[in-house]
mmCIF file of C-alpha atoms in Angstrom:
data_model
loop_
_atom_site.group_PDB
_atom_site.id
_atom_site.type_symbol
_atom_site.label_atom_id
_atom_site.label_comp_id
_atom_site.label_asym_id
_atom_site.label_seq_id
_atom_site.Cartn_x
_atom_site.Cartn_y
_atom_site.Cartn_z
ATOM 1 C CA UNK A 42 53.269 114.300 109.768
ATOM 2 C CA UNK A 43 53.088 113.553 113.503
ATOM 3 C CA UNK A 44 53.410 109.563 113.005
ATOM 4 C CA UNK A 45 56.420 110.219 110.663
ATOM 5 C CA UNK A 46 58.091 112.302 113.302
ATOM 6 C CA UNK A 47 57.537 109.677 116.022
ATOM 7 C CA UNK A 48 58.653 107.096 113.594
ATOM 8 C CA UNK A 49 61.949 108.497 112.767
ATOM 9 C CA UNK A 50 62.552 109.439 116.464
ATOM 10 C CA UNK A 51 61.890 105.893 117.384
ATOM 11 C CA UNK A 52 64.064 104.501 114.829
ATOM 12 C CA UNK A 53 66.764 106.838 115.532
ATOM 13 C CA UNK A 54 66.569 105.881 119.266
ATOM 14 C CA UNK A 55 66.623 102.136 118.587
ATOM 15 C CA UNK A 56 69.583 102.030 116.345
ATOM 16 C CA UNK A 57 71.850 104.451 118.254
ATOM 17 C CA UNK A 58 71.462 102.532 121.484
ATOM 18 C CA UNK A 59 71.960 98.949 120.048
ATOM 19 C CA UNK A 60 74.936 98.267 122.297
ATOM 20 C CA UNK A 61 77.547 97.405 119.489
ATOM 21 C CA UNK A 62 81.149 97.418 120.435
ATOM 22 C CA UNK A 63 84.231 96.699 118.385
ATOM 23 C CA UNK A 64 86.216 93.626 119.101
ATOM 24 C CA UNK A 65 89.374 94.306 120.600
ATOM 25 C CA UNK A 66 92.272 92.266 118.995
ATOM 26 C CA UNK A 67 93.820 91.203 121.974
ATOM 27 C CA UNK A 68 95.194 87.634 122.447
ATOM 28 C CA UNK A 69 95.455 85.636 125.771
ATOM 29 C CA UNK A 70 98.522 83.620 124.474
ATOM 30 C CA UNK A 71 102.149 84.515 123.893
ATOM 31 C CA UNK A 72 104.404 82.990 121.346
ATOM 32 C CA UNK A 73 107.832 81.745 123.007
ATOM 33 C CA UNK A 74 109.430 80.170 120.078
ATOM 34 C CA UNK A 75 108.889 80.373 116.153
ATOM 35 C CA UNK A 76 110.725 78.027 113.780
ATOM 36 C CA UNK A 77 110.222 78.930 110.119
ATOM 37 C CA UNK A 78 111.317 77.129 107.002
ATOM 38 C CA UNK A 79 110.311 77.386 103.382
ATOM 39 C CA UNK A 80 110.452 80.579 101.365
ATOM 40 C CA UNK A 81 112.830 82.881 103.050
ATOM 41 C CA UNK A 82 111.135 86.228 102.407
ATOM 42 C CA UNK A 83 107.670 84.985 103.632
ATOM 43 C CA UNK A 84 109.275 83.302 106.662
ATOM 44 C CA UNK A 85 111.080 86.427 107.665
ATOM 45 C CA UNK A 86 107.848 88.608 107.278
ATOM 46 C CA UNK A 87 105.682 85.994 109.201
ATOM 47 C CA UNK A 88 108.362 85.767 112.015
ATOM 48 C CA UNK A 89 108.625 89.484 112.548
ATOM 49 C CA UNK A 90 104.865 90.093 112.484
ATOM 50 C CA UNK A 91 104.275 87.289 115.116
ATOM 51 C CA UNK A 92 106.711 88.446 117.640
ATOM 52 C CA UNK A 93 104.491 90.579 119.659
ATOM 53 C CA UNK A 94 103.385 91.204 123.304
ATOM 54 C CA UNK A 95 104.988 90.031 126.560
ATOM 55 C CA UNK A 96 106.082 86.605 127.513
ATOM 56 C CA UNK A 97 104.285 86.533 130.919
ATOM 57 C CA UNK A 98 100.776 85.403 129.969
ATOM 58 C CA UNK A 99 99.455 82.007 130.846
ATOM 59 C CA UNK A 100 99.249 80.134 127.451
ATOM 60 C CA UNK A 101 102.703 80.109 125.963
ATOM 61 C CA UNK A 102 103.177 78.707 122.462
ATOM 62 C CA UNK A 103 105.785 77.261 120.217
ATOM 63 C CA UNK A 104 105.005 77.573 116.399
ATOM 64 C CA UNK A 105 106.600 75.677 113.438
ATOM 65 C CA UNK A 106 105.861 77.311 110.079
ATOM 66 C CA UNK A 107 106.503 76.000 106.685
ATOM 67 C CA UNK A 108 105.836 78.641 103.987
ATOM 68 C CA UNK A 109 105.638 78.296 100.362
ATOM 69 C CA UNK A 110 104.983 80.852 97.441
ATOM 70 C CA UNK A 111 103.668 79.824 94.117
ATOM 71 C CA UNK A 112 103.683 82.299 91.232
ATOM 72 C CA UNK A 113 101.629 81.178 87.983
ATOM 73 C CA UNK A 114 100.577 83.059 84.973
ATOM 74 C CA UNK A 115 97.207 84.485 85.201
ATOM 75 C CA UNK A 116 96.581 86.305 81.906
ATOM 76 C CA UNK A 117 98.145 86.480 78.611
ATOM 77 C CA UNK A 118 97.328 89.143 75.915
ATOM 78 C CA UNK A 119 96.803 88.587 72.116
ATOM 79 C CA UNK A 120 100.602 88.878 71.352
ATOM 80 C CA UNK A 121 101.209 86.025 74.021
ATOM 81 C CA UNK A 122 102.678 88.407 76.468
ATOM 82 C CA UNK A 123 102.176 88.000 80.338
ATOM 83 C CA UNK A 124 99.950 90.706 81.394
ATOM 84 C CA UNK A 125 99.043 89.242 85.068
ATOM 85 C CA UNK A 126 100.493 86.735 87.509
ATOM 86 C CA UNK A 127 98.974 85.027 90.388
ATOM 87 C CA UNK A 128 100.660 84.517 93.661
ATOM 88 C CA UNK A 129 99.335 81.769 96.098
ATOM 89 C CA UNK A 130 100.946 81.685 99.762
ATOM 90 C CA UNK A 131 100.620 78.499 101.453
ATOM 91 C CA UNK A 132 101.503 78.135 105.246
ATOM 92 C CA UNK A 133 101.407 75.003 107.125
ATOM 93 C CA UNK A 134 101.241 76.031 110.772
ATOM 94 C CA UNK A 135 102.083 73.757 113.768
ATOM 95 C CA UNK A 136 101.702 74.743 117.163
ATOM 96 C CA UNK A 137 102.086 73.416 120.617
ATOM 97 C CA UNK A 138 100.849 74.868 124.033
ATOM 98 C CA UNK A 139 103.930 74.725 126.525
ATOM 99 C CA UNK A 140 102.312 74.014 129.746
ATOM 100 C CA UNK A 141 100.152 71.062 128.653
ATOM 101 C CA UNK A 142 101.759 69.916 125.621
ATOM 102 C CA UNK A 143 98.437 70.229 123.479
ATOM 103 C CA UNK A 144 99.051 70.525 119.830
ATOM 104 C CA UNK A 145 97.498 71.253 116.545
ATOM 105 C CA UNK A 146 98.029 72.080 113.102
ATOM 106 C CA UNK A 147 96.471 73.654 109.992
ATOM 107 C CA UNK A 148 97.004 74.970 106.505
ATOM 108 C CA UNK A 149 96.457 78.450 105.344
ATOM 109 C CA UNK A 150 96.361 79.692 101.668
ATOM 110 C CA UNK A 151 95.746 83.149 100.247
ATOM 111 C CA UNK A 152 95.647 84.155 96.626
ATOM 112 C CA UNK A 153 96.121 87.387 94.931
ATOM 113 C CA UNK A 154 97.038 88.630 91.549
ATOM 114 C CA UNK A 155 99.253 91.808 90.254
ATOM 115 C CA UNK A 156 99.690 93.385 86.922
ATOM 116 C CA UNK A 157 102.795 93.372 84.774
ATOM 117 C CA UNK A 158 104.072 96.781 83.865
ATOM 118 C CA UNK A 159 106.281 98.040 81.085
ATOM 119 C CA UNK A 160 109.113 98.566 83.590
ATOM 120 C CA UNK A 161 110.323 95.422 85.406
ATOM 121 C CA UNK A 162 111.177 97.120 88.717
ATOM 122 C CA UNK A 163 107.488 98.369 88.913
ATOM 123 C CA UNK A 164 106.354 94.672 88.384
ATOM 124 C CA UNK A 165 108.716 93.531 91.242
ATOM 125 C CA UNK A 166 107.378 96.344 93.550
ATOM 126 C CA UNK A 167 103.669 95.146 92.725
ATOM 127 C CA UNK A 168 104.753 91.597 93.521
ATOM 128 C CA UNK A 169 106.408 92.630 96.925
ATOM 129 C CA UNK A 170 103.318 94.836 97.759
ATOM 130 C CA UNK A 171 100.896 91.666 97.153
ATOM 131 C CA UNK A 172 103.107 89.491 99.140
ATOM 132 C CA UNK A 173 103.144 91.960 102.016
ATOM 133 C CA UNK A 174 99.141 92.290 101.898
ATOM 134 C CA UNK A 175 98.817 88.488 101.786
ATOM 135 C CA UNK A 176 101.107 87.840 104.609
ATOM 136 C CA UNK A 177 99.382 90.432 106.777
ATOM 137 C CA UNK A 178 96.012 88.430 105.981
ATOM 138 C CA UNK A 179 97.621 85.158 106.834
ATOM 139 C CA UNK A 180 98.871 86.393 109.975
ATOM 140 C CA UNK A 181 95.411 87.621 111.080
ATOM 141 C CA UNK A 182 94.092 84.284 110.272
ATOM 142 C CA UNK A 183 96.884 82.428 112.091
ATOM 143 C CA UNK A 184 96.112 84.450 115.338
ATOM 144 C CA UNK A 185 92.345 84.273 115.007
ATOM 145 C CA UNK A 186 92.671 80.401 114.459
ATOM 146 C CA UNK A 187 95.055 79.899 117.376
ATOM 147 C CA UNK A 188 92.932 81.908 119.698
ATOM 148 C CA UNK A 189 89.748 80.071 118.828
ATOM 149 C CA UNK A 190 91.339 76.781 119.327
ATOM 150 C CA UNK A 191 92.977 77.555 122.681
ATOM 151 C CA UNK A 192 89.518 79.071 123.851
ATOM 152 C CA UNK A 193 87.958 75.719 122.973
ATOM 153 C CA UNK A 194 90.342 73.617 125.181
#
């Protein structure tokens, strides 16, 4: 009994003082200019979400983004009616650091699917919500990749 009590106290002490801290989502760059082309809806969402922060940071970037949305049929039922669609969002991102002119590019793609409902309006809402979720994931990955590349320079 005594050993169990000491063991649980020791485990509790070790696990609570592990020094774990959450990573802050702060970026040491600012985006000066964003040029978008491709799918208008996705380009609009990406451009609005990337405009953040002040312009006084040391690393200033110019970004060009080509966006594409591919909608394909994922599932059909026995009556050959579509029950699920799959959406693939592909972004080709090119960025250039303004002070030194270093540039790089990468491609990001995200997948998702949504159900077809009996009402067409609900199906369109499902598609719109899925596109917003995928764009948010793509934005997080763009910011992460750019910050990693800039920290490597």
